[in-house]
Tab-separated table of C-alpha atoms and ligand atoms in Angstrom:
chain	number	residue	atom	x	y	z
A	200	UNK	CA	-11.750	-10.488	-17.457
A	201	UNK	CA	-13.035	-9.516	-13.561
A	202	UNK	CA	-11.984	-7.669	-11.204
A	203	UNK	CA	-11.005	-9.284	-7.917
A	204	UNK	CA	-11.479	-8.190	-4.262
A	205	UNK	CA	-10.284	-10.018	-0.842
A	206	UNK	CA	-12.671	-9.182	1.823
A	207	UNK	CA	-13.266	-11.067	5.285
A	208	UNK	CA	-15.690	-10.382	8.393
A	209	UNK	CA	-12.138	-11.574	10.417
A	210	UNK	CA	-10.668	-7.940	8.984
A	211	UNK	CA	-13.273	-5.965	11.045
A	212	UNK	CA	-13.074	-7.916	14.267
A	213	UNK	CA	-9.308	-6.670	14.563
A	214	UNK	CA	-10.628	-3.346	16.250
A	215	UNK	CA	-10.077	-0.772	19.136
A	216	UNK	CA	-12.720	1.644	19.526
A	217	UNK	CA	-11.477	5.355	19.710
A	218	UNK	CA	-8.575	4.662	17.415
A	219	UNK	CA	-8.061	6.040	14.111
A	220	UNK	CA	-7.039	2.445	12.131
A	221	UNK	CA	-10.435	1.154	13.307
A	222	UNK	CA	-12.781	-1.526	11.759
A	223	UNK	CA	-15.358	1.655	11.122
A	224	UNK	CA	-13.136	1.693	8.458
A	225	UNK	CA	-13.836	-0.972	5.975
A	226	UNK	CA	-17.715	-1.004	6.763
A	227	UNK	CA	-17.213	2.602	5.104
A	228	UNK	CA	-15.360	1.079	2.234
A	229	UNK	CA	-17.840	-1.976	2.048
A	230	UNK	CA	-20.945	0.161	2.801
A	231	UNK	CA	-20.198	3.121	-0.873
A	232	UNK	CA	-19.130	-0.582	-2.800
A	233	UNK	CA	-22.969	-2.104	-1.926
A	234	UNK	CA	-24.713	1.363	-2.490
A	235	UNK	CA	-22.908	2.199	-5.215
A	236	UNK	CA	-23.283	-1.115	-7.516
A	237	UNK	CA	-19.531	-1.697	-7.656
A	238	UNK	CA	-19.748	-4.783	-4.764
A	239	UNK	CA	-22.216	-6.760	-7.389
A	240	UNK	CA	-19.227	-6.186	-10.471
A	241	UNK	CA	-16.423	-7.949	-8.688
A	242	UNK	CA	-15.360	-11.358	-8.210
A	243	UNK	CA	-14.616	-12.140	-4.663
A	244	UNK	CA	-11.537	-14.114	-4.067
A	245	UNK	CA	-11.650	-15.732	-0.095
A	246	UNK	CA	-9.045	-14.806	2.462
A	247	UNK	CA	-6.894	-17.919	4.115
A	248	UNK	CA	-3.839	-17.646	6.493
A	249	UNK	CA	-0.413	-17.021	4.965
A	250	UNK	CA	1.739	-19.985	5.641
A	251	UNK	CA	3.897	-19.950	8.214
A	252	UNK	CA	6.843	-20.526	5.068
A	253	UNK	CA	5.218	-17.162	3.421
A	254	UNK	CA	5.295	-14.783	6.847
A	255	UNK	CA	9.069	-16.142	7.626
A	256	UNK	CA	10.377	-14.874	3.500
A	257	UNK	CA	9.706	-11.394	5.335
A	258	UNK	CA	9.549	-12.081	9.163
A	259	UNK	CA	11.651	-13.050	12.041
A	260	UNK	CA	10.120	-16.040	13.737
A	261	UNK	CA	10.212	-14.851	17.068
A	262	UNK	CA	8.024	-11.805	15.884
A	263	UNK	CA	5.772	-14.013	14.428
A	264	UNK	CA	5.515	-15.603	17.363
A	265	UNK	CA	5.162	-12.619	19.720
A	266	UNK	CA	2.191	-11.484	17.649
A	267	UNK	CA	0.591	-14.889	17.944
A	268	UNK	CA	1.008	-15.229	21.570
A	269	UNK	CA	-0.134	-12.016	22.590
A	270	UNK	CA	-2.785	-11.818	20.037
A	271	UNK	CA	-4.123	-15.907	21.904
A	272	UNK	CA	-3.662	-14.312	25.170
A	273	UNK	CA	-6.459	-11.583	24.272
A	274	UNK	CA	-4.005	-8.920	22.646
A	275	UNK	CA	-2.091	-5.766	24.351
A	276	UNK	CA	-0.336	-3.073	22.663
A	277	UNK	CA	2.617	-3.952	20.593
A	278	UNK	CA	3.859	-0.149	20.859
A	279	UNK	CA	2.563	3.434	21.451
A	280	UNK	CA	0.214	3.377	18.483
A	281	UNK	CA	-0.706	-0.646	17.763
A	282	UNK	CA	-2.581	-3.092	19.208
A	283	UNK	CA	-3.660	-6.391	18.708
A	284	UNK	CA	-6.731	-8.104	20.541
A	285	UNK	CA	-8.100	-11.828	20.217
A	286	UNK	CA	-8.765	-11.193	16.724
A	287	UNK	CA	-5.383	-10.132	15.575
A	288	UNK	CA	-3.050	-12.778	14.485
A	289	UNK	CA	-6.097	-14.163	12.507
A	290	UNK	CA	-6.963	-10.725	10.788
A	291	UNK	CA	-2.775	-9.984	9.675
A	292	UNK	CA	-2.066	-13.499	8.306
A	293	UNK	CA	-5.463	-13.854	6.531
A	294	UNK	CA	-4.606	-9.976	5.149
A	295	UNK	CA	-1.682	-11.466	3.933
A	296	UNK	CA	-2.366	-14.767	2.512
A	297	UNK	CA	-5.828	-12.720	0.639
A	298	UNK	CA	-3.430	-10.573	-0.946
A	299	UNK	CA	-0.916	-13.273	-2.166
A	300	UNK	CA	-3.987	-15.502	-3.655
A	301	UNK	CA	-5.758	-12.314	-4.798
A	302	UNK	CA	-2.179	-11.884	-6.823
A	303	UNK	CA	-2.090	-14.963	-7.706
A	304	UNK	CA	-5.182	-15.223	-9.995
A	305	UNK	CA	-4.189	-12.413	-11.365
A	306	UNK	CA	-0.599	-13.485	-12.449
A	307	UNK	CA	-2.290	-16.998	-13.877
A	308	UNK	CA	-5.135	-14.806	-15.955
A	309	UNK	CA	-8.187	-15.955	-13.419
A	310	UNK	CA	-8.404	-11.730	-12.769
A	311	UNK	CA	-7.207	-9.285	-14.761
A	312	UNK	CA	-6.681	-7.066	-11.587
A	313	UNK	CA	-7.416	-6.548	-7.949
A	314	UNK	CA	-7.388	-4.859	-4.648
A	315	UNK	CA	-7.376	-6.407	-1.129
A	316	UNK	CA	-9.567	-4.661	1.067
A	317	UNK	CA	-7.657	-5.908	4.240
A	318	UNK	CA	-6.841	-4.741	7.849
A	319	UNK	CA	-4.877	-4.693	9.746
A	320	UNK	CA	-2.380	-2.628	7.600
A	321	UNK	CA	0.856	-3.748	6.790
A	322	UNK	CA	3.479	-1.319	5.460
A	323	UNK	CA	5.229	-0.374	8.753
A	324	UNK	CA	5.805	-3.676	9.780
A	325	UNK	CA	9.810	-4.933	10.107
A	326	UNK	CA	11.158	-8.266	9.987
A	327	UNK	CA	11.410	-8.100	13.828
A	328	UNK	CA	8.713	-5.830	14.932
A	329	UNK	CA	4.971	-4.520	14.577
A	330	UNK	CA	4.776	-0.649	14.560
A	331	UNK	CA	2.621	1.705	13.161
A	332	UNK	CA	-1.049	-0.357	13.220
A	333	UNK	CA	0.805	-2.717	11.216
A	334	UNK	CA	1.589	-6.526	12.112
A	335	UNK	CA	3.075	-8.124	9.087
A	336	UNK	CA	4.260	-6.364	5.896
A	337	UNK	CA	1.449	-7.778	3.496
A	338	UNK	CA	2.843	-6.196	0.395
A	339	UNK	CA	6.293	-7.361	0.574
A	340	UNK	CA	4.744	-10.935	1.745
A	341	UNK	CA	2.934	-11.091	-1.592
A	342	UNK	CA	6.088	-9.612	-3.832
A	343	UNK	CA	7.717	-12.511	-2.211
A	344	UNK	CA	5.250	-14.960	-3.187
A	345	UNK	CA	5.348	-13.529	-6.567
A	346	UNK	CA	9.012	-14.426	-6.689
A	347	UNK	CA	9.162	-17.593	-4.885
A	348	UNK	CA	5.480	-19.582	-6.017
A	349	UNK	CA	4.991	-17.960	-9.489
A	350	UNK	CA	8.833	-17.405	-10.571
A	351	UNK	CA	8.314	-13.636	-11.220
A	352	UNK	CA	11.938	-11.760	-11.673
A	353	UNK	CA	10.746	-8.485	-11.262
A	354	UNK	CA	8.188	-6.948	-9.203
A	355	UNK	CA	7.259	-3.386	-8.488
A	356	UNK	CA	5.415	-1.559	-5.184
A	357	UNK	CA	4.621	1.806	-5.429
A	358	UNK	CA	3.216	3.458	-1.910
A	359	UNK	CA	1.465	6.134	-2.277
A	360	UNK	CA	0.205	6.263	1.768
A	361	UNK	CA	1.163	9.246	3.236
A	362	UNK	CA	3.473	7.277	5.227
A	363	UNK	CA	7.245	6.137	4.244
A	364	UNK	CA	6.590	2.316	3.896
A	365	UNK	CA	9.391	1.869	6.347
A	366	UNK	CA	8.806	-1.867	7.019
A	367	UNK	CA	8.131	-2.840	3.340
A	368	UNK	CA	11.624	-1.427	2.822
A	369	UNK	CA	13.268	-2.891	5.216
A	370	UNK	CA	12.075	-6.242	3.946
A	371	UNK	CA	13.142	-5.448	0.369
A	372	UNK	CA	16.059	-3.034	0.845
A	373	UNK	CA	18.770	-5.640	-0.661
A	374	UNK	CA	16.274	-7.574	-2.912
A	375	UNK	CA	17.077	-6.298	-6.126
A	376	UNK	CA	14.278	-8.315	-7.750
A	377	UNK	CA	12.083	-5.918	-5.938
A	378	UNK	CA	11.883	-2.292	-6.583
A	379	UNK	CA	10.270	-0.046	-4.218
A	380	UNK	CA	8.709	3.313	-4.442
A	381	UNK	CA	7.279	5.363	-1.202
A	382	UNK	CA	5.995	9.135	-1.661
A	383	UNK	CA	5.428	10.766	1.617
A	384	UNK	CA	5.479	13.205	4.076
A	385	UNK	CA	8.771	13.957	5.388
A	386	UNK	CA	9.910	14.695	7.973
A	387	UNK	CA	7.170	12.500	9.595
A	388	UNK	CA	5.839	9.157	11.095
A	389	UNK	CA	7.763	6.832	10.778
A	390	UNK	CA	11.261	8.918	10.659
A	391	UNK	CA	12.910	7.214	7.568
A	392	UNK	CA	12.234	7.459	4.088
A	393	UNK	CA	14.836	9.998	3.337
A	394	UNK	CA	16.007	10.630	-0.018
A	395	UNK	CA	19.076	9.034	0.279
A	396	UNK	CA	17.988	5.811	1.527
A	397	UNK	CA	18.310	4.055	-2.106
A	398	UNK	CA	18.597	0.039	-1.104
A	399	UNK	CA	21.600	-1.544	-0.463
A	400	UNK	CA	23.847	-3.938	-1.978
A	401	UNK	CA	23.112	-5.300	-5.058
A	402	UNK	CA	19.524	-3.405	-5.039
A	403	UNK	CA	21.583	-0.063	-4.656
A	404	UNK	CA	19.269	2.059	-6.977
A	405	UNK	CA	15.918	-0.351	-6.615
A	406	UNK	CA	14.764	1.340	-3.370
A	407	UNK	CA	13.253	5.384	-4.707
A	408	UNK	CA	12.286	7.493	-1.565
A	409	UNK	CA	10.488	10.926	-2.235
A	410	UNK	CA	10.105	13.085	0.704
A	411	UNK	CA	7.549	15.331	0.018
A	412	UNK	CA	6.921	19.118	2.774
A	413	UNK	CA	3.805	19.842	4.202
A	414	UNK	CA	0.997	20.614	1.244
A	415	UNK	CA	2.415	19.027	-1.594
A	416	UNK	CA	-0.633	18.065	-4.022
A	417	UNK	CA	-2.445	17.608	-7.407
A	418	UNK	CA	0.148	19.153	-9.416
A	419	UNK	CA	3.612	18.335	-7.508
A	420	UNK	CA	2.270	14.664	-7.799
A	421	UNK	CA	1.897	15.080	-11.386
A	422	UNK	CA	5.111	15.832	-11.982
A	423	UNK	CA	7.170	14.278	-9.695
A	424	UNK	CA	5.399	10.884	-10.640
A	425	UNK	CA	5.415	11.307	-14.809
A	426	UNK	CA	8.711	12.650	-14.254
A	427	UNK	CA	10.322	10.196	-11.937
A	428	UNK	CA	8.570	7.152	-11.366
A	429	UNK	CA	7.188	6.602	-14.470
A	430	UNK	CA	10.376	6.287	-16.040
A	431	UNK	CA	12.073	4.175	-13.357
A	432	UNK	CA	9.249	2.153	-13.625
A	433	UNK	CA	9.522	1.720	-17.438
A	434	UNK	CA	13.736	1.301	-16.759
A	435	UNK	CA	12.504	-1.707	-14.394
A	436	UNK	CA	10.299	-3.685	-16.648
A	437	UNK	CA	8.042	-5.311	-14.094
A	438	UNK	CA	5.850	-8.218	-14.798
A	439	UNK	CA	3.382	-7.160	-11.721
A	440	UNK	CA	2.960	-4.141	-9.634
A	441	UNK	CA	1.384	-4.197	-6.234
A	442	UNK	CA	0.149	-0.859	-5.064
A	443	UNK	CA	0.467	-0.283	-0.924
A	444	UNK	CA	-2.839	2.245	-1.493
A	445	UNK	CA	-3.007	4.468	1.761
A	446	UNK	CA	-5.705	7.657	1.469
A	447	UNK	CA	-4.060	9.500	3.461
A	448	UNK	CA	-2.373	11.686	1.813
A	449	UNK	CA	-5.693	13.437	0.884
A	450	UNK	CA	-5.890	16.959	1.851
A	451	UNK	CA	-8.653	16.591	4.556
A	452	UNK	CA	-7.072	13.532	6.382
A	453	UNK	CA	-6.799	14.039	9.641
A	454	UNK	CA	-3.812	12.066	10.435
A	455	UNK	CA	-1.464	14.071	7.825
A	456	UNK	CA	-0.674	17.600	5.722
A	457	UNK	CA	-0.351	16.476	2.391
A	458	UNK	CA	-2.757	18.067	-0.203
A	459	UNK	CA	-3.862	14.987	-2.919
A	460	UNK	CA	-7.770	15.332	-4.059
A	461	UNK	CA	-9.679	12.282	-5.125
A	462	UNK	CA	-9.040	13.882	-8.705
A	463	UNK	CA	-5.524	13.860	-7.810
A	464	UNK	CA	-5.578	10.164	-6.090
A	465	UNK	CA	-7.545	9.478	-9.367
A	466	UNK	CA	-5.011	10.294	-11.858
A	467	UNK	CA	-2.413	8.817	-9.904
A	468	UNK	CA	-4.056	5.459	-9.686
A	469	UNK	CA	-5.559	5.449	-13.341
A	470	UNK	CA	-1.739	6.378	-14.606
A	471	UNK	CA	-0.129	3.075	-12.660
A	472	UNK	CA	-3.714	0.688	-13.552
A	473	UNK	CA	-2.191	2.541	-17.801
A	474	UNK	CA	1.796	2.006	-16.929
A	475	UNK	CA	1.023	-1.685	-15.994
A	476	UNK	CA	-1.048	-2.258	-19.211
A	477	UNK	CA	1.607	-1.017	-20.912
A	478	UNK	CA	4.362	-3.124	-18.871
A	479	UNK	CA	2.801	-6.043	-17.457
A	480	UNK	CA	-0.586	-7.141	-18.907
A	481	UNK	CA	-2.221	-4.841	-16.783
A	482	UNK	CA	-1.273	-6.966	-14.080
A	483	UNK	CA	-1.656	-4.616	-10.977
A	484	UNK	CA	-3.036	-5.744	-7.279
A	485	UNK	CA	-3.609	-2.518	-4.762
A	486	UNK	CA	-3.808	-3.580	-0.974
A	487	UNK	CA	-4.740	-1.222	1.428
A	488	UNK	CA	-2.927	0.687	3.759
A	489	UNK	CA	-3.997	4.026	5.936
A	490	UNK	CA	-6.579	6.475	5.307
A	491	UNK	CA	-8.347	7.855	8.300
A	492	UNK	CA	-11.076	10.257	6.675
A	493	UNK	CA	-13.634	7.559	6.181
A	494	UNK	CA	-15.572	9.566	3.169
A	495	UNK	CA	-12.499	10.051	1.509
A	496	UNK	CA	-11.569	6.334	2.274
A	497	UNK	CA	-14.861	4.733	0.710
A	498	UNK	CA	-14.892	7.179	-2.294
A	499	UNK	CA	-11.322	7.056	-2.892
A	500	UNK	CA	-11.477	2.690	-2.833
A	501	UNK	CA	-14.780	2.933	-4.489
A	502	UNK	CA	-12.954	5.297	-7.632
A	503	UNK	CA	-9.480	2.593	-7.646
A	504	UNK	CA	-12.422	-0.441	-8.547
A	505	UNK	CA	-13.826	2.172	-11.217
A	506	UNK	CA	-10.509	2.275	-13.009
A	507	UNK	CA	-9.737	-1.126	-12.742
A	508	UNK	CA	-13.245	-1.498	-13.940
A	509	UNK	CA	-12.574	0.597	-16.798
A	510	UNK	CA	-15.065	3.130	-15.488
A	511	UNK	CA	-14.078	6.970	-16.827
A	512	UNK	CA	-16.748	8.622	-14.568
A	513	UNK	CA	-15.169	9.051	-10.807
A	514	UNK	CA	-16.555	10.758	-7.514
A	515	UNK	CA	-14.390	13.896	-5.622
A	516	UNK	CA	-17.585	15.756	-3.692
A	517	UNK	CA	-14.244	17.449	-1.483
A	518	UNK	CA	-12.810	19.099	-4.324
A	519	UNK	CA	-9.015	20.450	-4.701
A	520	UNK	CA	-6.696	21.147	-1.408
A	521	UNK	CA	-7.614	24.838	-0.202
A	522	UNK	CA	-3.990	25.453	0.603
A	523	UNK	CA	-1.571	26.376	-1.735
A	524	UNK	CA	1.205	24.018	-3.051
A	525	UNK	CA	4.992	24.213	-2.747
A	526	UNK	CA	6.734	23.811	-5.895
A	527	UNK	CA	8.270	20.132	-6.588
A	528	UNK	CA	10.792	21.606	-8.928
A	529	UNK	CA	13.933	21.307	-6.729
A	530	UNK	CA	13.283	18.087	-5.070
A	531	UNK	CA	12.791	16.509	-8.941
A	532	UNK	CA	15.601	17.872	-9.930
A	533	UNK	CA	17.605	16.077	-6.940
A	534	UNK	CA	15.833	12.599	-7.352
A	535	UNK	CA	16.466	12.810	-11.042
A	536	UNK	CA	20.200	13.281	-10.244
A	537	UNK	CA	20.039	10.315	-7.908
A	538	UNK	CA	18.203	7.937	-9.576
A	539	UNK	CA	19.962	8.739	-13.011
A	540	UNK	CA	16.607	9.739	-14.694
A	541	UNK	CA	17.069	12.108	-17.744
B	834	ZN	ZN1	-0.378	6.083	6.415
C-alpha cells in the first residue's frame, strides 16, 4: 500500500517575506522530495476546504469569521507574530480539509500512511483565536473528523514541535476520546504546557505535557519517550495517530534551544510509524507544524516519507547537538508519578 502526501500551490501563496514561517519553506521540503526520488514514490491526495461543519467541531464561529474577513480584505496581522494576507483563509481551511481526507484514505485502507505537507501551521490555534503563525488547529480538526465521519473512539496526537501545542489542547483538553501528547521547551513560546496541565474533566489523565530545559536531546528523548509515552500510548489503544511534526526542536534551529539530530528526529519518528503498526494497522498521518532551519526542514520531511516508505537508509549531514545534555532522569521520574506509568 502507498504512501500519501497533501500538497497545494495555495500553501505557498500564504507568505510574508522576512518572516521565519515563510512559503521558502515548503519549496525546501518540495525541492529534497523531487531531487531526491521520494516525490515520484507517493500518491498525492488533493487539498479541498474544510467544511464550515469541520472548522466549527474545533472553532468559534466568530473566529472563523474574523480570519475570513480579514484574510478577503487583503490580510493584516492577527497578533505580534501572525499574519494573514489574500491568500490566507484559502491556505488554513484547505490545510485542514488535506489533512482530514489525507486521514481519511488512510483509515478506509486507500493509504497505508501519510503526511500533509501544509501551511499555514496549525497547533497554536484556539477555539477563539489565531496565534503563533497558526489559523486553525488542523490536527485537532482531523482527530475530530476521525471521530465524527469515520466513528473512531480513540485517537492519539503526539507533538513533537518544539512548541507546547497550546491550541490543539485547548481544543481537546476535555475530549477524552482524544489523547494528547506535546514535548517541548519550557518555559517558552507559547507559556503553557506545564506539567500539570493533564486535561480536564472526564479526559483528566488524556492530556501528557513534558516540559523539557534548554538542550535536552538524542538521549533524554529516548528515554523520556520509551519510558513515558510509549506506554501511555500502548495504555490508550488508539486506532490512528496523527503526528503534529514540527523540526524545530533540532539543535541548529534558529527559533529554539532544544538539541534533537535528524538521527534523533529519526528514531523518534520510526518508533511512533513501529508503535502504530503495532496498535493501529500502522495507521499514522504526520502534518506539519514549525521548523525554521530549512535544510533541516527538507531532510528531516524527506527522512519521515523514508520510514513510512519503509526506507532503513536516512540523511543527518548536521550530525549530533554540540552542547551537552541535561539529564531527563528527574523530570521522568515526576511524569511517571503523574501519569501512573510503572
Ligand atoms: Zn514550533
Amino acid at each position: 500500500m502507498a504512501t500519501g502526501y497533501v500538497f497545494d500551490d495555495i500553501f505557498t501563496k500564504h507568505d510574508l517575506p522576512g518572516h521565519p514561517e515563510s512559503a521558502h519553506r515548503l519549496f525546501a521540503v518540495m525541492d529534497y522530495l523531487g531531487k531526491n526520488d521520494l516525490l515520484a514514490r507517493l500518491t498525492s491526495i488533493p487539498s479541498r476546504p474544510a467544511t464550515r461543519e469541520e472548522l466549527m467541531r474545533c472553532h468559534h464561529p466568530r473566529h472563523i469569521e474574523r480570519v475570513e474577513e480579514i484574510s478577503r480584505r487583503g490580510g493584516g496581522m492577527l497578533d505580534a507574530d501572525t499574519y494573514t494576507n489574500p491568500f490566507s483563509y484559502e491556505a488554513a481551511v484547505r490545510a485542514a480539509g488535506g489533512l482530514v481526507d489525507l486521514t481519511a484514505a488512510v483509515l478506509n485502507g486507500t493509504l497505508a500512511n501519510g503526511f500533509a505537507l501544509v501551511r499555514p501551521p496549525g497547533h497554536h490555534a484556539t477555539p477563539i483565536r489565531a496565534m503563533g503563525f497558526c489559523l486553525f488547529s488542523t490536527v485537532a480538526i482531523a482527530a475530530r473528523a476521525a471521530r465524527f465521519d469515520q466513528g473512531l473512539e480513540r485517537v492519539a496526537i503526539v507533538d513533537f514541535d518544539v512548541h507546547h501545542g497550546n491550541g490543539t489542547q485547548d481544543v481537546l483538553m476535555e475530549d477524552p476520546t482524544a489523547l494528547f501528547v506535546s514535548s517541548h521547551e519550557y518555559p517558552y513560546y507559547p507559556g503553557t504546557g506545564a506539567i500539570d496541565e493533564i486535561g480536564q474533566g472526564q479526559a483528566r489523565g488524556t492530556t501528557i505535557n513534558i516540559p523539557l530545559s534548554m538542550g535536552v536531546g538524542d538521549e533524554g528523548y529516548k528515554r523520556l519517550y520509551s519510558d513515558l509515552v510509549f506506554p501511555i500510548l500502548r495504555r490508550f489503544q488508539p486506532e490512528l495517530i496523527l503526528v503534529s511534526a514540527g523540526f524545530d526542536a533540532h539543535w541548529n534551529d534558529p527559533l529554539a534551544n532544544i538539541g534533537l539530530s535528524l538521527t534523533g528526529y529519526h528514531w523518534l519518528c520510526q518508533s511512533l510509524i513501529n508503535l502504530a503498526a503495532e496498535l493501529c494497522q500502522g495507521r499514522i498521518v504526520f502534518t506539519l507544524e514549525g521548523g525554521y532551519n530549512l535544510d533541516v526542514l527538507a531532510l528531516g520531511v524527506g527522512n519521515v516519507f523514508r520510514a513510512l516508505l519503509g526506507d532503513t537508509a536516512i540523511g543527518d549531514s548536521m550530525g549530533p547537538s554540540p552542547w551537552p545534555e541535561p539529564d531527563v532522569s528527574a523530570l521522568l521520574a515526576r511524569l511517571k508519578t503523574i501519569h501512573n506509568v510503572k
